[in-house]
PDB file of C-alpha atoms in Angstrom:
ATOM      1  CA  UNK I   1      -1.641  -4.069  15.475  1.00  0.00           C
ATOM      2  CA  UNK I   2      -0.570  -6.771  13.368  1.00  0.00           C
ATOM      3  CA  UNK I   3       2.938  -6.626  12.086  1.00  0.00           C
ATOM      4  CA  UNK I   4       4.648  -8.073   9.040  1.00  0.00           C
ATOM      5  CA  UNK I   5       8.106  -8.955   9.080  1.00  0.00           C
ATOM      6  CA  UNK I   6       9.726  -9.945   5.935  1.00  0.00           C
ATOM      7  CA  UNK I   7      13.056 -12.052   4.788  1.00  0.00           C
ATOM      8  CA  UNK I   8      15.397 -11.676   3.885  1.00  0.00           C
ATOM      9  CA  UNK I   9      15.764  -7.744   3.146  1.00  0.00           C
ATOM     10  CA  UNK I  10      17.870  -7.952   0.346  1.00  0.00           C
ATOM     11  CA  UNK I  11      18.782 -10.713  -2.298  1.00  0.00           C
ATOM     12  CA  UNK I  12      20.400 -11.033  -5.306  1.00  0.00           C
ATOM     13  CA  UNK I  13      19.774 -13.806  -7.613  1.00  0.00           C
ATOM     14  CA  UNK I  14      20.902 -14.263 -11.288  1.00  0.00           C
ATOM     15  CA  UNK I  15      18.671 -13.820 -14.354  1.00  0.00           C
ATOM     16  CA  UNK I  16      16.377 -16.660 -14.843  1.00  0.00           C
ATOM     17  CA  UNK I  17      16.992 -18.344 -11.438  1.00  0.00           C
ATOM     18  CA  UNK I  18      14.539 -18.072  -8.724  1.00  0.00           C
ATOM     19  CA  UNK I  19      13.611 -15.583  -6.338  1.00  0.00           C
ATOM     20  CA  UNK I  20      11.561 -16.185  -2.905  1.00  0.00           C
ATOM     21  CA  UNK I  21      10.403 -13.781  -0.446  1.00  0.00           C
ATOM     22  CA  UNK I  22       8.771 -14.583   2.521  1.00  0.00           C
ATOM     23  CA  UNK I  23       6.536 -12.505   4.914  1.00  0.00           C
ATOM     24  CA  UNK I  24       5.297 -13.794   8.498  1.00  0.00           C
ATOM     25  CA  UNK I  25       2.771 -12.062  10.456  1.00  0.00           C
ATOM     26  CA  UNK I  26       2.047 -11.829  14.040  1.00  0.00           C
ATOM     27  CA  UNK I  27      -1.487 -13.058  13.880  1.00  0.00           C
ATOM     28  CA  UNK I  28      -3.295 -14.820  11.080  1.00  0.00           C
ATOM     29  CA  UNK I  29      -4.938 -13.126   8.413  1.00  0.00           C
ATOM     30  CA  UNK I  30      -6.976 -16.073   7.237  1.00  0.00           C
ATOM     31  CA  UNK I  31     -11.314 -15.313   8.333  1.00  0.00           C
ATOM     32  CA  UNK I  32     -12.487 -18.433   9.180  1.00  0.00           C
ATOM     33  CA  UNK I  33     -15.750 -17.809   7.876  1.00  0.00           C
ATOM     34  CA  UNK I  34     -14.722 -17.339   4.741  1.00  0.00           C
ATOM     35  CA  UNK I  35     -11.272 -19.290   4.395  1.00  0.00           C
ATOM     36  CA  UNK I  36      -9.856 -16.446   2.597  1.00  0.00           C
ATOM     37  CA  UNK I  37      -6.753 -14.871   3.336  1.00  0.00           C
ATOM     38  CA  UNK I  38      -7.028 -11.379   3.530  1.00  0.00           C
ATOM     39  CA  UNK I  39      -2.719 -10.773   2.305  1.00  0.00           C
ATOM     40  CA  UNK I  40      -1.165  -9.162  -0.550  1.00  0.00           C
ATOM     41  CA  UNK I  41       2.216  -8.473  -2.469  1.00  0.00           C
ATOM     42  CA  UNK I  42       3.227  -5.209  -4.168  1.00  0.00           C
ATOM     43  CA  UNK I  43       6.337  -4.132  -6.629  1.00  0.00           C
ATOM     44  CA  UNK I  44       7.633  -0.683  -6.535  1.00  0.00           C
ATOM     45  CA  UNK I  45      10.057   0.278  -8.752  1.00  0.00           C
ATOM     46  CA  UNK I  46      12.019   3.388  -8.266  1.00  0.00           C
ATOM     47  CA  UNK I  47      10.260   6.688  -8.822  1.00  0.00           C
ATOM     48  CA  UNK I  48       7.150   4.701  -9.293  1.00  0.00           C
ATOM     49  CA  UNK I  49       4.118   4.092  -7.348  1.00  0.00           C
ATOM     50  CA  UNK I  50       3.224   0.371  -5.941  1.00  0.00           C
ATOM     51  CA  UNK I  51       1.837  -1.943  -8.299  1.00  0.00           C
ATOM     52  CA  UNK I  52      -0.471  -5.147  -7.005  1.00  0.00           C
ATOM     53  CA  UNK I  53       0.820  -8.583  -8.018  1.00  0.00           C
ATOM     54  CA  UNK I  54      -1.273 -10.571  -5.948  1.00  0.00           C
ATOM     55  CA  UNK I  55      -3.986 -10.802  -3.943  1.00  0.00           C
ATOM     56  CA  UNK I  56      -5.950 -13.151  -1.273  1.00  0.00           C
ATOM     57  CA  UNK I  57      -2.086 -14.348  -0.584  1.00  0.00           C
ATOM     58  CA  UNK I  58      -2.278 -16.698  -4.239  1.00  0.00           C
ATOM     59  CA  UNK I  59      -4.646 -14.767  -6.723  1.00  0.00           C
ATOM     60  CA  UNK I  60      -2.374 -13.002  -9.460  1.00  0.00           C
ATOM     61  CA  UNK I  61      -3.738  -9.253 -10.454  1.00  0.00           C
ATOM     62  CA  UNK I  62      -4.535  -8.820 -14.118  1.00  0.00           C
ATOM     63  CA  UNK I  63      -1.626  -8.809 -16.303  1.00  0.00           C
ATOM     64  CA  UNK I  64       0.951 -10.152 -13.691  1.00  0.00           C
ATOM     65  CA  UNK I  65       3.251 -12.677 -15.534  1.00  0.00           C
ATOM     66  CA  UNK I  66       2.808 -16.105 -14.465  1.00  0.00           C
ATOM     67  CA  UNK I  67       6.683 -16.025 -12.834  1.00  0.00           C
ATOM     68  CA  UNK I  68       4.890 -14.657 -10.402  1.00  0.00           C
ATOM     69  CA  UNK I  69       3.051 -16.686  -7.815  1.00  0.00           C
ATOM     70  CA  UNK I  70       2.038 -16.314  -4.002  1.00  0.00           C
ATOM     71  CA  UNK I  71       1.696 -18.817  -1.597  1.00  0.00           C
ATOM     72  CA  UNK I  72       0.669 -19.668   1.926  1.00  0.00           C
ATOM     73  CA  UNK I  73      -1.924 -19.177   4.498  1.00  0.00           C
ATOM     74  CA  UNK I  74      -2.368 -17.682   8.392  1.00  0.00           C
ATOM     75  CA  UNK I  75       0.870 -16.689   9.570  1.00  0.00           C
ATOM     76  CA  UNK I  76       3.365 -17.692   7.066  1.00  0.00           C
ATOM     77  CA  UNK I  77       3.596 -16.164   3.351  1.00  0.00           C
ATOM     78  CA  UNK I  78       5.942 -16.479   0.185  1.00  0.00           C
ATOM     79  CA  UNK I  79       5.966 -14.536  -2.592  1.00  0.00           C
ATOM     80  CA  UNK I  80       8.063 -16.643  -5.679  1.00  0.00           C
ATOM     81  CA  UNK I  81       9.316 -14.995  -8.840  1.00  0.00           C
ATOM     82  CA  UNK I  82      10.331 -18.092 -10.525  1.00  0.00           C
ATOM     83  CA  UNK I  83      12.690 -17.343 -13.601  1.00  0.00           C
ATOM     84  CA  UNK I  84      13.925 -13.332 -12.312  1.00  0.00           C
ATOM     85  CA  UNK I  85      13.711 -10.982 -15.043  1.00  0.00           C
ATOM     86  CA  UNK I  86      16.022  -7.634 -15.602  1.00  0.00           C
ATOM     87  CA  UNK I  87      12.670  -6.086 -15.589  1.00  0.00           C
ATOM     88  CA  UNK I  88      11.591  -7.842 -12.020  1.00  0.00           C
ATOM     89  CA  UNK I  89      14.263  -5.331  -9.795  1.00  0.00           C
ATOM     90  CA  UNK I  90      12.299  -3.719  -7.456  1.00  0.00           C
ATOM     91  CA  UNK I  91      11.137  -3.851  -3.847  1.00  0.00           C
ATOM     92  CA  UNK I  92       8.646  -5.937  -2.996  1.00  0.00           C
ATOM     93  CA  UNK I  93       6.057  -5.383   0.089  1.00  0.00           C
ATOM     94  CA  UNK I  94       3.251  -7.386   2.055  1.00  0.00           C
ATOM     95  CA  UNK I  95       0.354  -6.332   3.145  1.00  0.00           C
ATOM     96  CA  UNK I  96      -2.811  -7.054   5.131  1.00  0.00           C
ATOM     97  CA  UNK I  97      -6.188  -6.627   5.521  1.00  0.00           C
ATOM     98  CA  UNK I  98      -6.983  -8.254   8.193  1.00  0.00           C
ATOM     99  CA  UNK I  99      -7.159  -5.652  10.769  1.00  0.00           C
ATOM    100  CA  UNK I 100      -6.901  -1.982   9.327  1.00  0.00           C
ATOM    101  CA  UNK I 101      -3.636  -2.137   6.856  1.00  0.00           C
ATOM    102  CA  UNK I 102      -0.162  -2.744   7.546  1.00  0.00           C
ATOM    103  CA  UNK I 103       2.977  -3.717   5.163  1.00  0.00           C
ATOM    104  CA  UNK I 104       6.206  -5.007   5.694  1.00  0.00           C
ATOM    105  CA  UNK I 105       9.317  -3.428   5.643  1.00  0.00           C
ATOM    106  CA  UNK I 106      10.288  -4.810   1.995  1.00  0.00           C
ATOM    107  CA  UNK I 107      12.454  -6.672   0.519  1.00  0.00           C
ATOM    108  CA  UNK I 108      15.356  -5.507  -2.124  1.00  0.00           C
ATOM    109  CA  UNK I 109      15.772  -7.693  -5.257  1.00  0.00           C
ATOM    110  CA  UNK I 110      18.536  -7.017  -7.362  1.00  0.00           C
ATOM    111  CA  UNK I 111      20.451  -8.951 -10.140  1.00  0.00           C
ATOM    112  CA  UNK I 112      23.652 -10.794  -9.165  1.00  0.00           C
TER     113      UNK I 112
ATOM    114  CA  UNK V   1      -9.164   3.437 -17.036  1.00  0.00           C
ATOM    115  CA  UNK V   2      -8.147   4.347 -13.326  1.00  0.00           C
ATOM    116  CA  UNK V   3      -7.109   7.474 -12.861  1.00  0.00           C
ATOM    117  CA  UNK V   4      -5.809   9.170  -9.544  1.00  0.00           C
ATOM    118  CA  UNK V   5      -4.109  12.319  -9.260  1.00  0.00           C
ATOM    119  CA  UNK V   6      -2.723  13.681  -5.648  1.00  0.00           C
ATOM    120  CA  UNK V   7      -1.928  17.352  -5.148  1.00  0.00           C
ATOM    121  CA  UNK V   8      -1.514  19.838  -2.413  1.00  0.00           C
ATOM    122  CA  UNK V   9       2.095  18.602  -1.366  1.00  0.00           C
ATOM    123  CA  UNK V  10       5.261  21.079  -0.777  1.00  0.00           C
ATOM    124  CA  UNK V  11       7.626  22.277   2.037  1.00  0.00           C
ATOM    125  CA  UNK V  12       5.564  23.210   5.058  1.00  0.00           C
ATOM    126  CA  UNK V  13       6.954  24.387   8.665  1.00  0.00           C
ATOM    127  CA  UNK V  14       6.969  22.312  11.726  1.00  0.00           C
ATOM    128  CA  UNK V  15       3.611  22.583  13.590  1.00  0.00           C
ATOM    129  CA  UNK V  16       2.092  23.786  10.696  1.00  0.00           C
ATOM    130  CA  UNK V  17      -0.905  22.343   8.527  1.00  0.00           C
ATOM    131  CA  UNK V  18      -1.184  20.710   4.836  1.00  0.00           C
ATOM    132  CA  UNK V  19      -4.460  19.517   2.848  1.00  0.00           C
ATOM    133  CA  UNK V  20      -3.497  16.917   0.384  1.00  0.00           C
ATOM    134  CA  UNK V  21      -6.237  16.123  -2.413  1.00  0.00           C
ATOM    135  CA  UNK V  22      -6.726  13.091  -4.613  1.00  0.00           C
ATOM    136  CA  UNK V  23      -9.138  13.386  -7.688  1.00  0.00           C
ATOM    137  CA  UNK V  24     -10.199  10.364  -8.779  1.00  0.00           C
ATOM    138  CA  UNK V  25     -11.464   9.122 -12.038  1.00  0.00           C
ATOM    139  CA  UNK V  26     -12.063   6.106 -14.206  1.00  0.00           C
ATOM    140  CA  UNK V  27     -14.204   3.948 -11.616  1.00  0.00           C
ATOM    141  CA  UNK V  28     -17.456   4.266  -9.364  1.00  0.00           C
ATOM    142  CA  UNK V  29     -16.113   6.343  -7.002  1.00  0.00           C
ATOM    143  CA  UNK V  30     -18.683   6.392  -4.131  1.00  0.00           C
ATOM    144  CA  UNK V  31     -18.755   1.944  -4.200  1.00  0.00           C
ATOM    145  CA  UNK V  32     -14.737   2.392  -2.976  1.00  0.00           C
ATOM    146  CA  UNK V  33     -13.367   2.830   0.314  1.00  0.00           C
ATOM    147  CA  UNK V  34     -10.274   4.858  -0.060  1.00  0.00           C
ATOM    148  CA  UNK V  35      -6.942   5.353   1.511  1.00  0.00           C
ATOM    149  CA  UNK V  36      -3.658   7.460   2.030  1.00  0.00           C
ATOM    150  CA  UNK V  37      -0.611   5.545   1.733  1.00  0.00           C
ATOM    151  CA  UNK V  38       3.212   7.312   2.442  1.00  0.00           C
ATOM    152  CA  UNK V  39       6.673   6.891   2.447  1.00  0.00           C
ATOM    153  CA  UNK V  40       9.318   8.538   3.525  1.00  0.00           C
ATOM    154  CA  UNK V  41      12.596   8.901   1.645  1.00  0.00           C
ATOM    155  CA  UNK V  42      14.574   5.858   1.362  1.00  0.00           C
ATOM    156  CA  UNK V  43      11.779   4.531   3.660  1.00  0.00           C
ATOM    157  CA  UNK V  44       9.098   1.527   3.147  1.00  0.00           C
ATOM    158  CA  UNK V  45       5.084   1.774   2.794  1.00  0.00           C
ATOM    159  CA  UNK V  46       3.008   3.002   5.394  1.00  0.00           C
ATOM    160  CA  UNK V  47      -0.523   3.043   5.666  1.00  0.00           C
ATOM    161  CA  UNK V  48      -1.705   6.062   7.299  1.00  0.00           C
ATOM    162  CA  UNK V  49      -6.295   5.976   7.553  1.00  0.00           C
ATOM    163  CA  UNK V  50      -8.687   4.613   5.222  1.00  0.00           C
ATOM    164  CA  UNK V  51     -12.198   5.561   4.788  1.00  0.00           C
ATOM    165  CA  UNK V  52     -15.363   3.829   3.899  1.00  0.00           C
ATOM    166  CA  UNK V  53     -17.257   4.203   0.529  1.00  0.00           C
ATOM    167  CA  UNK V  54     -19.460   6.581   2.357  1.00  0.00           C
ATOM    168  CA  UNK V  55     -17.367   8.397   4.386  1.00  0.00           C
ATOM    169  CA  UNK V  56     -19.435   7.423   7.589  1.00  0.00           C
ATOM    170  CA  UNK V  57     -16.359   5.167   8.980  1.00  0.00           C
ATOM    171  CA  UNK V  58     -12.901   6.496   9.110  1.00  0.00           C
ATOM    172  CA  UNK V  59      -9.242   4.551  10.325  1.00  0.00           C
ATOM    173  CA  UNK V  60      -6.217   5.659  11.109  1.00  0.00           C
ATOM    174  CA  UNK V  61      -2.949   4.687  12.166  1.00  0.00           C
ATOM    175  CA  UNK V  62      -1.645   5.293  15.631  1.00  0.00           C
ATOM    176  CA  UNK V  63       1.114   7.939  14.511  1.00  0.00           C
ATOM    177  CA  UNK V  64      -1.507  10.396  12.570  1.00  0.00           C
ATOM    178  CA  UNK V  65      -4.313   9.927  15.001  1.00  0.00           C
ATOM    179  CA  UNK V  66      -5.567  12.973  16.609  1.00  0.00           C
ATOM    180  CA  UNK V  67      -3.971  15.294  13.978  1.00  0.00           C
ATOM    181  CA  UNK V  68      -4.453  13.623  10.705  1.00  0.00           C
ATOM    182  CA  UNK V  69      -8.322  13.535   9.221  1.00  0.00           C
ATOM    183  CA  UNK V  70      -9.485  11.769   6.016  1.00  0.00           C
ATOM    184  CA  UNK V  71     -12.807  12.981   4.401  1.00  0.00           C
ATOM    185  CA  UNK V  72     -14.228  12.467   0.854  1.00  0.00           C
ATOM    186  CA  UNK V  73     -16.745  14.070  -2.019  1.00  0.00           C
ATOM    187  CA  UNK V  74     -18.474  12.015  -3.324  1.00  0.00           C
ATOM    188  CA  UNK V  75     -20.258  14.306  -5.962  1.00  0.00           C
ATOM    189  CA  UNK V  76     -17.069  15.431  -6.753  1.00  0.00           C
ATOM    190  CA  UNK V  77     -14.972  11.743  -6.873  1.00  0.00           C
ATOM    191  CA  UNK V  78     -12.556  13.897  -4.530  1.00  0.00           C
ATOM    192  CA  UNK V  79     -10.668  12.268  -1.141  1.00  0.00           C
ATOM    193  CA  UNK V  80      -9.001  14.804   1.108  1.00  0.00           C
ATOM    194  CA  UNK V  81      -6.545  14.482   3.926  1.00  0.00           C
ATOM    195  CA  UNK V  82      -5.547  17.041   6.245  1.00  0.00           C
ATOM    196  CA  UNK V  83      -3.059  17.554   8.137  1.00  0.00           C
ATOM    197  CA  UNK V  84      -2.487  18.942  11.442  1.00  0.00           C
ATOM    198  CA  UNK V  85       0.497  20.184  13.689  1.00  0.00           C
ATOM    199  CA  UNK V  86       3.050  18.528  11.449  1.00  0.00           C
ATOM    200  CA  UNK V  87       6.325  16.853  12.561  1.00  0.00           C
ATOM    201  CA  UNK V  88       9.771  16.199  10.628  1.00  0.00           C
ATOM    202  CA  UNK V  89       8.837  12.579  10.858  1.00  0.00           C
ATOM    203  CA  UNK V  90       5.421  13.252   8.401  1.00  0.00           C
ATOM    204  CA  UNK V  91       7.896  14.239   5.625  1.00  0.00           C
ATOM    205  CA  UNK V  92       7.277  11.123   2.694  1.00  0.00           C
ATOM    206  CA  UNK V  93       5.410  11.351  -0.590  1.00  0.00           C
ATOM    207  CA  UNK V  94       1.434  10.750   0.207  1.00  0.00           C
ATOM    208  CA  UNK V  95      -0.138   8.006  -2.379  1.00  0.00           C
ATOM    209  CA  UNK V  96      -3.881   8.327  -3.027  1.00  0.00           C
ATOM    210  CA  UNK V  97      -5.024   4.552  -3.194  1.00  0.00           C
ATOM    211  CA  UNK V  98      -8.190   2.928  -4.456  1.00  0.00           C
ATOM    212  CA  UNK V  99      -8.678   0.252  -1.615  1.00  0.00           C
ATOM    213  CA  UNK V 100     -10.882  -2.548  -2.691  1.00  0.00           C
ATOM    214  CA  UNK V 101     -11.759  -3.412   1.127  1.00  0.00           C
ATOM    215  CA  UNK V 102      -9.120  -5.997   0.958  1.00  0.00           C
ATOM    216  CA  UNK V 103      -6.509  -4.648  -1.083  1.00  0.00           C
ATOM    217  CA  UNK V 104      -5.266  -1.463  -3.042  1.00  0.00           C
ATOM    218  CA  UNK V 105      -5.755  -2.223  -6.809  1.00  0.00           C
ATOM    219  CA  UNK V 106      -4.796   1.416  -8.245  1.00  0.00           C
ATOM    220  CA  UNK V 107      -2.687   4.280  -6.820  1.00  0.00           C
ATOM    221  CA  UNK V 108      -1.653   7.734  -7.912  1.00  0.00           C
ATOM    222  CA  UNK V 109       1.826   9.166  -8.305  1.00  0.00           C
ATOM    223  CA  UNK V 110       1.813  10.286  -5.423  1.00  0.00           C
ATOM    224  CA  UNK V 111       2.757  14.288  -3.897  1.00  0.00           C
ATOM    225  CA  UNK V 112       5.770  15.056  -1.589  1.00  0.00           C
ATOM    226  CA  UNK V 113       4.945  16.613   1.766  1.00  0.00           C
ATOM    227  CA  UNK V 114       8.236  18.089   3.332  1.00  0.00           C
ATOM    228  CA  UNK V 115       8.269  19.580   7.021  1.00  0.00           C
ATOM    229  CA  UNK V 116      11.137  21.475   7.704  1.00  0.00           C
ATOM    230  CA  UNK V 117      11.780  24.894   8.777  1.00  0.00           C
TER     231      UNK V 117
END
């Protein structure tokens, strides 16, 4: 099974400053065939369901603010909120397709 | 608009048996693979089986195999999971999740599953 660590699992950072997450996995996700990387990043706020930000590792989802962006390819993944809102506090997961689903363990961002 | 609404949670017995079901509305149901998502309290995402548009190819992870089972109606835009022989460890809120074959692009509130006698 492929598993997704991510880092750090907690940060603060202060309203508009910047915010980066990173997720590694233990095997790529990137098909060959189709150079696409099959990796994704959620937000969950509390009491809420996850909510897709971004998809094929750099692809925003409809509606996602543009502080938002995803980066990276194969092994190595970073999600960047670059200006953090009040409304941006949440916890943030991986995931990929590559080989049935997995996440990561998430990662805590609060407001310093 | 998307719609998915989960239901058949609630406090169940160790050992004993639960049938979650997700109605779905809004989209084409039948051109979607679908999936169960949970998390337990305090706890992270895990995905727990998946299931093809048609229903003829199933997955599931290695802690609900053998006593979890996904299934889906397509004439009635319904998925279904049941579960078998439950443990303290399945306790979490189950997510119904529209599953793109690459990614999950809607999800329901979700219905809390507690095993505990």
């Amino acid at each position: 099974d492929i598993v997704l660590t991510q880092s750090p699992d907690s940060l603060a950072v202060s309203l508009g400053e910047r915010a980066t997450i990173n997720c590694k996995s233990s095997q790529s996700v990137l098909y060959s065939s189709n150079n696409k990387n099959y990796f994704a990043w959620y937000q969950q706020k509390p009491g809420q369901p996850p909510k897709l930000l971004i998809s094929w590792a750099s692809t925003r989802a409809s509606g996602v603010p543009d502080r938002f962006s995803g980066s990276g390819s194969g092994t190595d993944f970073t999600l960047t909120i670059s200006s953090l809102q009040a409304e941006d506090v949440a916890v943030y997961y991986c995931q990929q397709s590559y080989s049935t689903r997995t996440f990561g363990q998430g990662t805590k961002v609060e407001i310093k | 608009e998307v719609h998915l609404l989960e239901s058949g949670g609630g406090l169940v017995q160790p050992g004993g048996s639960l049938r979650l079901s997700c109605a779905a509305s809004g989209f084409t149901f039948i051109n979607n693979p679908m999936s169960w998502v949970r998390q337990a309290p305090g706890k992270g995402l895990e995905w727990v089986t998946g299931i093809s548009e048609t229903g003829s190819s199933t997955y599931y992870a290695d802690s609900v195999k053998g006593h979890f089972t996904i299934s889906r109606d397509n004439s009635n835009n319904m998925l279904y999971l049941q579960m078998n022989s439950l443990r303290a460890d399945d306790t979490a809120v189950y997510f119904c999740a529209k599953d793109t074959g690459d990614y999950f692009d809607s999800w329901g509130q979700g219905t809390l599953v507690t095993v505990s006698s």
